[in-house]
mmCIF file of C-alpha atoms in Angstrom:
data_model
loop_
_atom_site.group_PDB
_atom_site.id
_atom_site.type_symbol
_atom_site.label_atom_id
_atom_site.label_comp_id
_atom_site.label_asym_id
_atom_site.label_seq_id
_atom_site.Cartn_x
_atom_site.Cartn_y
_atom_site.Cartn_z
ATOM 1 C CA MET A 1 124.881 155.747 127.383
ATOM 2 C CA SER A 2 123.036 157.848 124.924
ATOM 3 C CA THR A 3 122.893 161.851 125.649
ATOM 4 C CA LEU A 4 119.362 161.504 125.866
ATOM 5 C CA LYS A 5 118.906 159.283 128.690
ATOM 6 C CA ASP A 6 121.389 161.286 130.558
ATOM 7 C CA ARG A 7 120.055 164.338 129.862
ATOM 8 C CA LEU A 8 116.496 162.660 131.008
ATOM 9 C CA ARG A 9 118.229 161.224 134.145
ATOM 10 C CA THR A 10 119.623 164.997 134.950
ATOM 11 C CA ASP A 11 116.498 166.176 134.318
ATOM 12 C CA LEU A 12 114.529 164.024 136.423
ATOM 13 C CA THR A 13 116.973 164.688 139.623
ATOM 14 C CA ALA A 14 116.659 168.424 138.987
ATOM 15 C CA ALA A 15 112.763 168.391 138.751
ATOM 16 C CA ILE A 16 112.913 166.053 142.286
ATOM 17 C CA LYS A 17 115.287 168.832 144.065
ATOM 18 C CA ALA A 18 112.714 171.357 142.557
ATOM 19 C CA ARG A 19 109.758 169.382 143.982
ATOM 20 C CA ASP A 20 108.115 169.497 140.554
ATOM 21 C CA GLU A 21 105.463 166.222 141.123
ATOM 22 C CA VAL A 22 103.893 166.377 137.330
ATOM 23 C CA ARG A 23 107.312 167.073 135.654
ATOM 24 C CA SER A 24 109.054 164.217 137.776
ATOM 25 C CA SER A 25 106.311 161.715 137.478
ATOM 26 C CA THR A 26 106.401 161.832 133.870
ATOM 27 C CA LEU A 27 110.128 161.651 133.589
ATOM 28 C CA ARG A 28 110.080 158.469 135.817
ATOM 29 C CA MET A 29 107.616 157.033 133.469
ATOM 30 C CA ILE A 30 109.677 157.703 130.213
ATOM 31 C CA LEU A 31 112.600 156.545 131.843
ATOM 32 C CA THR A 32 111.288 153.359 132.501
ATOM 33 C CA ALA A 33 109.417 153.087 129.052
ATOM 34 C CA VAL A 34 113.185 153.299 127.887
ATOM 35 C CA THR A 35 114.106 150.547 129.978
ATOM 36 C CA ASN A 36 111.383 148.332 129.113
ATOM 37 C CA ALA A 37 112.124 148.813 125.437
ATOM 38 C CA GLU A 38 115.560 147.898 125.857
ATOM 39 C CA VAL A 39 115.170 144.889 127.679
ATOM 40 C CA ALA A 40 112.157 143.867 125.387
ATOM 41 C CA GLY A 41 113.289 140.711 122.683
ATOM 42 C CA LYS A 42 115.020 138.499 123.020
ATOM 43 C CA VAL A 43 118.578 140.440 123.975
ATOM 44 C CA ALA A 44 118.881 143.356 126.128
ATOM 45 C CA LYS A 45 120.717 146.548 124.675
ATOM 46 C CA GLU A 46 121.110 149.456 125.183
ATOM 47 C CA LEU A 47 118.849 152.246 122.746
ATOM 48 C CA THR A 48 120.318 154.670 120.408
ATOM 49 C CA ASP A 49 118.900 158.536 120.618
ATOM 50 C CA ASP A 50 116.865 157.661 117.929
ATOM 51 C CA GLU A 51 115.405 154.946 119.538
ATOM 52 C CA ILE A 52 114.672 156.510 122.664
ATOM 53 C CA LEU A 53 112.619 159.308 120.570
ATOM 54 C CA THR A 54 110.663 156.696 118.729
ATOM 55 C CA VAL A 55 109.740 155.793 122.197
ATOM 56 C CA LEU A 56 108.977 159.267 123.396
ATOM 57 C CA ALA A 57 106.972 159.730 120.530
ATOM 58 C CA SER A 58 104.875 156.969 121.411
ATOM 59 C CA GLU A 59 104.224 158.181 124.766
ATOM 60 C CA ALA A 60 103.385 161.392 123.448
ATOM 61 C CA LYS A 61 100.868 159.660 121.236
ATOM 62 C CA LYS A 62 99.272 157.851 124.695
ATOM 63 C CA ARG A 63 99.212 161.268 126.408
ATOM 64 C CA ARG A 64 97.335 162.937 123.787
ATOM 65 C CA GLU A 65 94.666 159.693 122.944
ATOM 66 C CA ALA A 66 94.301 159.512 126.954
ATOM 67 C CA ALA A 67 93.511 163.302 127.236
ATOM 68 C CA VAL A 68 91.002 162.779 124.293
ATOM 69 C CA ALA A 69 89.477 159.731 125.931
ATOM 70 C CA PHE A 70 89.202 162.122 129.274
ATOM 71 C CA GLU A 71 87.422 164.946 127.668
ATOM 72 C CA GLU A 72 84.718 162.584 125.971
ATOM 73 C CA GLY A 73 84.178 160.843 129.209
ATOM 74 C CA SER A 74 83.815 163.959 131.129
ATOM 75 C CA ARG A 75 86.683 163.894 133.561
ATOM 76 C CA PRO A 76 88.331 167.177 132.530
ATOM 77 C CA ASP A 77 90.788 166.801 135.743
ATOM 78 C CA SER A 78 92.453 163.409 134.174
ATOM 79 C CA ALA A 79 92.248 164.846 130.751
ATOM 80 C CA ALA A 80 94.496 168.196 132.036
ATOM 81 C CA LYS A 81 96.955 165.521 133.766
ATOM 82 C CA GLU A 82 97.755 163.813 130.603
ATOM 83 C CA ARG A 83 98.175 167.072 128.892
ATOM 84 C CA ALA A 84 100.701 168.104 131.203
ATOM 85 C CA GLU A 85 102.382 164.993 130.872
ATOM 86 C CA ALA A 86 102.646 165.219 127.146
ATOM 87 C CA ALA A 87 103.556 168.634 127.043
ATOM 88 C CA VAL A 88 107.076 167.384 129.501
ATOM 89 C CA ILE A 89 107.573 164.703 126.759
ATOM 90 C CA GLN A 90 107.138 167.438 123.973
ATOM 91 C CA ASP A 91 110.378 169.255 125.597
ATOM 92 C CA TYR A 92 112.139 165.952 124.251
ATOM 93 C CA LEU A 93 110.533 165.570 121.029
ATOM 94 C CA PRO A 94 111.930 167.674 117.924
ATOM 95 C CA ALA A 95 109.861 170.844 116.953
ATOM 96 C CA GLN A 96 106.456 169.552 114.984
ATOM 97 C CA LEU A 97 105.922 170.128 111.853
ATOM 98 C CA GLY A 98 103.203 172.131 110.815
ATOM 99 C CA PRO A 99 100.753 171.411 108.181
ATOM 100 C CA GLU A 100 102.257 173.404 105.386
ATOM 101 C CA GLU A 101 105.171 171.688 105.979
ATOM 102 C CA ILE A 102 104.070 168.119 106.108
ATOM 103 C CA ALA A 103 101.858 169.003 102.614
ATOM 104 C CA ALA A 104 105.165 170.244 101.247
ATOM 105 C CA ILE A 105 106.974 167.209 102.294
ATOM 106 C CA VAL A 106 104.180 165.022 101.190
ATOM 107 C CA THR A 107 103.665 166.745 97.468
ATOM 108 C CA ALA A 108 108.053 166.345 96.547
ATOM 109 C CA ALA A 109 107.486 162.546 97.577
ATOM 110 C CA VAL A 110 104.442 162.366 95.542
ATOM 111 C CA GLU A 111 106.510 163.616 92.378
ATOM 112 C CA GLN A 112 109.207 161.773 93.527
ATOM 113 C CA ALA A 113 107.289 158.456 93.075
ATOM 114 C CA GLY A 114 105.868 159.533 90.145
ATOM 115 C CA ALA A 115 102.185 159.037 92.124
ATOM 116 C CA ALA A 116 100.025 161.973 90.681
ATOM 117 C CA GLY A 117 96.877 160.629 89.964
ATOM 118 C CA ALA A 118 97.613 157.464 90.965
ATOM 119 C CA GLY A 119 94.808 157.273 94.068
ATOM 120 C CA PRO A 120 95.012 154.957 96.909
ATOM 121 C CA LYS A 121 96.880 152.126 95.588
ATOM 122 C CA ALA A 122 100.369 154.344 95.753
ATOM 123 C CA MET A 123 100.131 155.475 99.556
ATOM 124 C CA GLY A 124 102.368 152.942 100.766
ATOM 125 C CA GLN A 125 104.921 153.537 98.202
ATOM 126 C CA VAL A 126 104.305 157.529 99.199
ATOM 127 C CA MET A 127 104.316 156.687 102.649
ATOM 128 C CA GLY A 128 107.536 154.612 102.608
ATOM 129 C CA ILE A 129 109.302 158.133 101.207
ATOM 130 C CA VAL A 130 107.384 160.611 103.325
ATOM 131 C CA GLN A 131 108.070 158.433 106.836
ATOM 132 C CA PRO A 132 111.878 158.410 107.507
ATOM 133 C CA GLN A 133 111.318 162.085 106.746
ATOM 134 C CA VAL A 134 108.741 163.511 109.377
ATOM 135 C CA LYS A 135 109.766 160.589 111.500
ATOM 136 C CA GLY A 136 109.230 161.924 115.416
ATOM 137 C CA ARG A 137 108.672 165.299 114.147
ATOM 138 C CA ALA A 138 104.791 164.578 112.989
ATOM 139 C CA ASP A 139 101.544 162.529 113.944
ATOM 140 C CA GLY A 140 101.569 159.805 111.133
ATOM 141 C CA ALA A 141 97.690 159.979 111.251
ATOM 142 C CA ALA A 142 98.199 163.472 109.605
ATOM 143 C CA VAL A 143 100.725 162.590 107.589
ATOM 144 C CA ALA A 144 98.593 159.785 106.048
ATOM 145 C CA ALA A 145 95.585 162.229 105.551
ATOM 146 C CA GLU A 146 97.602 164.253 103.725
ATOM 147 C CA VAL A 147 98.822 161.722 101.335
ATOM 148 C CA ARG A 148 95.329 160.292 101.021
ATOM 149 C CA ARG A 149 94.200 164.246 100.046
ATOM 150 C CA GLN A 150 96.751 164.795 97.698
ATOM 151 C CA LEU A 151 96.777 161.343 95.915
ATOM 152 C CA GLY A 152 92.741 162.081 95.860
#
């Protein structure tokens, strides 16, 4: 069993004992998403820590998008709940990259790909270099926007 999954289960037990409703319900949701990912496909398998991080990043993104949708729909109470859940999930994800760090990684990738001045048609090539470096540590939309900005 992966160490991250063990940590999630241990933290769930602690949250239940501490009667922390938000944390315990969020951890239950995460563990359910991990289990669903394990049994998805033709053959059930145990997820690695990297695969669990991918599930966590996906769940965090869902919470951020839902919070924005609730804000736009004038439902601040629901938006606050989604943000609280996103904060719990964020505890298990690696530290997020800042805009400057993303820009530096993209600049290096553009140089590596020799795509300076190539325009949008080189986007896929640059993203292919950048994605493995930022996986789970940066929002894909922010990375894509930076690549677009640097490619011109």
